[in-house]
CSV table of C-alpha atoms in Angstrom, one decimal:
chain,number,residue,atom,x,y,z
A,16,MET,CA,-16.0,-26.4,-3.1
A,17,ARG,CA,-17.8,-23.1,-3.4
A,18,GLN,CA,-17.2,-22.1,0.2
A,19,GLY,CA,-13.4,-22.8,-0.3
A,20,ARG,CA,-13.5,-20.6,-3.4
A,21,ARG,CA,-15.2,-17.8,-1.5
A,22,ASP,CA,-12.9,-18.1,1.4
A,23,GLY,CA,-9.8,-18.0,-0.9
A,24,PHE,CA,-11.1,-14.9,-2.6
A,25,ARG,CA,-11.9,-13.2,0.7
A,26,GLU,CA,-8.4,-13.9,1.9
A,27,PHE,CA,-7.0,-12.5,-1.3
A,28,ALA,CA,-9.2,-9.4,-1.3
A,29,ALA,CA,-8.4,-8.6,2.3
A,30,GLY,CA,-4.7,-9.0,1.7
A,31,ARG,CA,-4.6,-6.9,-1.5
A,32,SER,CA,-7.3,-4.3,-1.1
A,33,GLY,CA,-5.0,-1.8,0.6
A,34,HIS,CA,-2.3,-2.0,-2.1
A,35,LEU,CA,-4.9,-1.8,-4.8
A,36,TYR,CA,-6.4,1.2,-3.2
A,37,ARG,CA,-3.1,3.0,-2.9
A,38,SER,CA,-2.4,2.3,-6.6
A,39,ALA,CA,-5.9,3.4,-7.5
A,40,CYS,CA,-5.5,6.7,-5.6
A,41,LEU,CA,-2.4,7.4,-7.7
A,42,LEU,CA,-4.2,6.5,-10.9
A,43,ALA,CA,-7.2,8.7,-9.9
A,44,SER,CA,-4.9,11.6,-8.9
A,45,GLY,CA,-6.1,11.5,-5.3
A,46,ASP,CA,-9.8,11.1,-6.0
A,47,THR,CA,-10.5,8.7,-3.2
A,48,HIS,CA,-14.1,8.1,-4.3
A,49,LEU,CA,-13.0,7.1,-7.8
A,50,ALA,CA,-10.2,5.0,-6.3
A,51,GLU,CA,-12.7,3.1,-4.2
A,52,ASP,CA,-14.9,2.5,-7.3
A,53,LEU,CA,-11.9,1.3,-9.2
A,54,VAL,CA,-10.9,-1.2,-6.5
A,55,GLN,CA,-14.5,-2.4,-6.2
A,56,GLU,CA,-14.8,-3.0,-9.9
A,57,THR,CA,-11.4,-4.7,-10.0
A,58,LEU,CA,-12.3,-7.0,-7.1
A,59,GLY,CA,-15.7,-7.7,-8.7
A,60,ARG,CA,-14.0,-8.8,-11.9
A,61,MET,CA,-11.5,-10.9,-10.0
A,62,TYR,CA,-14.2,-12.7,-8.1
A,63,LEU,CA,-16.1,-13.6,-11.3
A,64,LEU,CA,-12.9,-15.3,-12.6
A,65,TRP,CA,-11.5,-16.4,-9.3
A,66,GLY,CA,-11.6,-20.2,-10.1
A,67,ARG,CA,-9.2,-19.6,-13.0
A,68,ILE,CA,-7.2,-16.7,-11.5
A,69,SER,CA,-6.4,-18.4,-8.2
A,70,ARG,CA,-4.5,-21.0,-10.2
A,71,ILE,CA,-2.2,-18.6,-12.0
A,72,GLU,CA,1.3,-17.9,-10.8
A,73,ASN,CA,0.8,-14.3,-9.5
A,74,PRO,CA,-2.9,-13.3,-8.9
A,75,ALA,CA,-1.7,-10.1,-7.2
A,76,ALA,CA,0.0,-8.9,-10.4
A,77,TYR,CA,-3.1,-9.9,-12.4
A,78,ALA,CA,-5.2,-7.8,-10.0
A,79,GLN,CA,-3.0,-4.7,-10.7
A,80,THR,CA,-3.3,-5.3,-14.4
A,81,VAL,CA,-7.1,-5.5,-14.0
A,82,LEU,CA,-7.0,-2.3,-12.0
A,83,VAL,CA,-5.1,-0.4,-14.7
A,84,ARG,CA,-7.5,-1.7,-17.4
A,85,VAL,CA,-10.5,-0.7,-15.3
A,86,PHE,CA,-9.0,2.8,-14.9
A,87,LEU,CA,-8.3,3.2,-18.6
A,88,THR,CA,-11.8,2.0,-19.5
A,89,HIS,CA,-13.3,4.5,-17.0
A,90,GLN,CA,-11.2,7.3,-18.6
A,91,ARG,CA,-12.4,6.4,-22.1
A,92,ARG,CA,-16.0,6.4,-21.0
A,93,ARG,CA,-15.9,9.9,-19.4
A,94,SER,CA,-17.9,12.4,-21.3
A,95,ALA,CA,-15.9,15.4,-20.0
A,96,GLY,CA,-12.4,15.8,-18.8
A,97,GLU,CA,-13.4,18.1,-15.9
A,98,ARG,CA,-12.7,16.9,-12.4
A,99,PRO,CA,-14.0,18.9,-9.4
A,100,PHE,CA,-11.5,19.5,-6.6
A,101,GLY,CA,-10.3,22.3,-4.5
A,102,GLU,CA,-6.9,24.1,-4.8
A,103,PHE,CA,-4.0,22.0,-3.6
A,104,PRO,CA,-1.2,23.4,-1.6
A,105,GLY,CA,1.5,24.5,-4.0
A,106,ALA,CA,-1.0,25.1,-6.8
A,107,ASP,CA,0.0,28.8,-6.8
A,108,GLY,CA,3.3,27.9,-8.4
A,109,ALA,CA,5.3,27.9,-5.2
A,110,GLN,CA,7.8,25.1,-5.0
A,111,PRO,CA,6.8,22.6,-2.3
A,112,VAL,CA,9.3,21.5,0.3
A,113,ALA,CA,10.7,18.0,-0.2
A,114,GLY,CA,10.2,15.4,2.4
A,115,GLY,CA,9.1,11.8,2.9
A,116,THR,CA,5.8,12.4,4.7
A,117,ASP,CA,5.0,16.0,3.7
A,118,PRO,CA,1.3,16.2,2.9
A,119,ALA,CA,1.7,19.3,0.7
A,120,LEU,CA,4.3,17.4,-1.3
A,121,ARG,CA,2.0,14.4,-1.7
A,122,LEU,CA,-0.9,16.7,-2.9
A,123,THR,CA,1.4,18.5,-5.3
A,124,LEU,CA,2.5,15.2,-6.8
A,125,LEU,CA,-1.0,13.9,-7.0
A,126,GLU,CA,-2.1,17.2,-8.7
A,127,ALA,CA,0.8,16.9,-11.2
A,128,LEU,CA,-0.1,13.3,-11.9
A,129,GLY,CA,-3.7,14.4,-12.4
A,130,ARG,CA,-2.7,16.7,-15.2
A,131,LEU,CA,-1.2,13.9,-17.2
A,132,ALA,CA,-3.2,11.9,-19.7
A,133,PRO,CA,-4.7,8.7,-18.3
A,134,LYS,CA,-2.3,6.4,-20.2
A,135,ASP,CA,0.7,8.5,-19.1
A,136,ARG,CA,-0.4,8.3,-15.5
A,137,ALA,CA,-1.0,4.5,-15.9
A,138,VAL,CA,2.5,3.9,-17.3
A,139,LEU,CA,4.2,5.9,-14.5
A,140,VAL,CA,2.2,4.2,-11.8
A,141,LEU,CA,3.0,0.7,-13.2
A,142,ARG,CA,6.7,1.4,-13.9
A,143,TYR,CA,7.6,3.5,-10.9
A,144,TRP,CA,5.0,2.8,-8.2
A,145,GLU,CA,4.4,-0.9,-8.9
A,146,ASP,CA,8.0,-1.3,-10.0
A,147,ARG,CA,7.1,-3.3,-13.0
A,148,SER,CA,9.4,-4.0,-15.9
A,149,VAL,CA,8.8,-2.5,-19.3
A,150,GLU,CA,7.5,-5.8,-20.6
A,151,GLU,CA,5.1,-6.3,-17.7
A,152,THR,CA,3.8,-2.8,-18.2
A,153,ALA,CA,3.4,-3.3,-21.9
A,154,GLU,CA,1.4,-6.5,-21.2
A,155,ALA,CA,-0.8,-4.8,-18.6
A,156,MET,CA,-1.5,-1.9,-21.0
A,157,LYS,CA,-1.8,-4.0,-24.1
A,158,VAL,CA,0.9,-2.0,-26.0
A,159,THR,CA,4.4,-2.8,-27.2
A,160,SER,CA,7.5,-2.4,-25.1
A,161,ALA,CA,8.7,0.4,-27.3
A,162,ALA,CA,5.4,2.3,-26.7
A,163,VAL,CA,5.9,1.9,-22.9
A,164,ARG,CA,9.5,3.3,-23.1
A,165,THR,CA,8.4,6.2,-25.3
A,166,ARG,CA,5.3,7.0,-23.1
A,167,SER,CA,7.4,6.7,-19.9
A,168,SER,CA,10.0,9.1,-21.2
A,169,ARG,CA,7.5,11.6,-22.4
A,170,ALA,CA,5.3,11.3,-19.2
A,171,LEU,CA,8.4,11.9,-17.0
A,172,SER,CA,9.3,14.9,-19.1
A,173,ARG,CA,5.8,16.3,-18.7
A,174,LEU,CA,5.9,15.7,-15.0
A,175,ARG,CA,9.4,17.3,-14.7
A,176,GLY,CA,7.9,20.3,-16.6
A,177,GLN,CA,5.1,20.6,-14.1
A,178,LEU,CA,7.3,20.3,-11.1
A,179,GLY,CA,9.9,22.8,-12.3
A,180,GLY,CA,12.5,20.2,-13.3
A,181,SER,CA,13.2,19.2,-9.8
A,182,LEU,CA,11.9,15.6,-9.9
A,183,ALA,CA,15.0,14.2,-8.3
A,184,GLU,CA,14.3,16.0,-5.1
A,185,PHE,CA,10.7,14.6,-5.1
A,186,ALA,CA,12.0,11.1,-5.7
A,187,GLY,CA,14.1,11.3,-2.5
A,188,HIS,CA,17.5,11.3,-4.3
């Protein structure tokens, strides 16, 4: 019984780790070390409850919810808002070039996400990276649907302000 539980969790973790890590990188604004810590904490919490979680309808969605909650908890615990990192390309105010695989664009977007408040970042990652509904996002963040709509709108407005109002070109439209 225990071996089957462990094997089931290992299979789940192996299949979801990459996706969790990519989401964590967005939440952590490109801080790969923090992203790894967030994923490790998420998987640790998932393992502790795996007997119950493995029976729910969508353990992958639950893992994403746990990841966001771990991230928000981490942000509340931080004693200082400073984050050490070097200058990103485009940080001098120059407009980055749009493109699907442009590393400078990716870094510029991560930098812009990093300037948002943690809850703003979380709502954007859940709504637009994870493609969750307003209701699913509200449940993951433990807020109302109206709060998600308001926060999404304001966070997108802040992001547009940082990117010079050209968010459509960054979204590939």
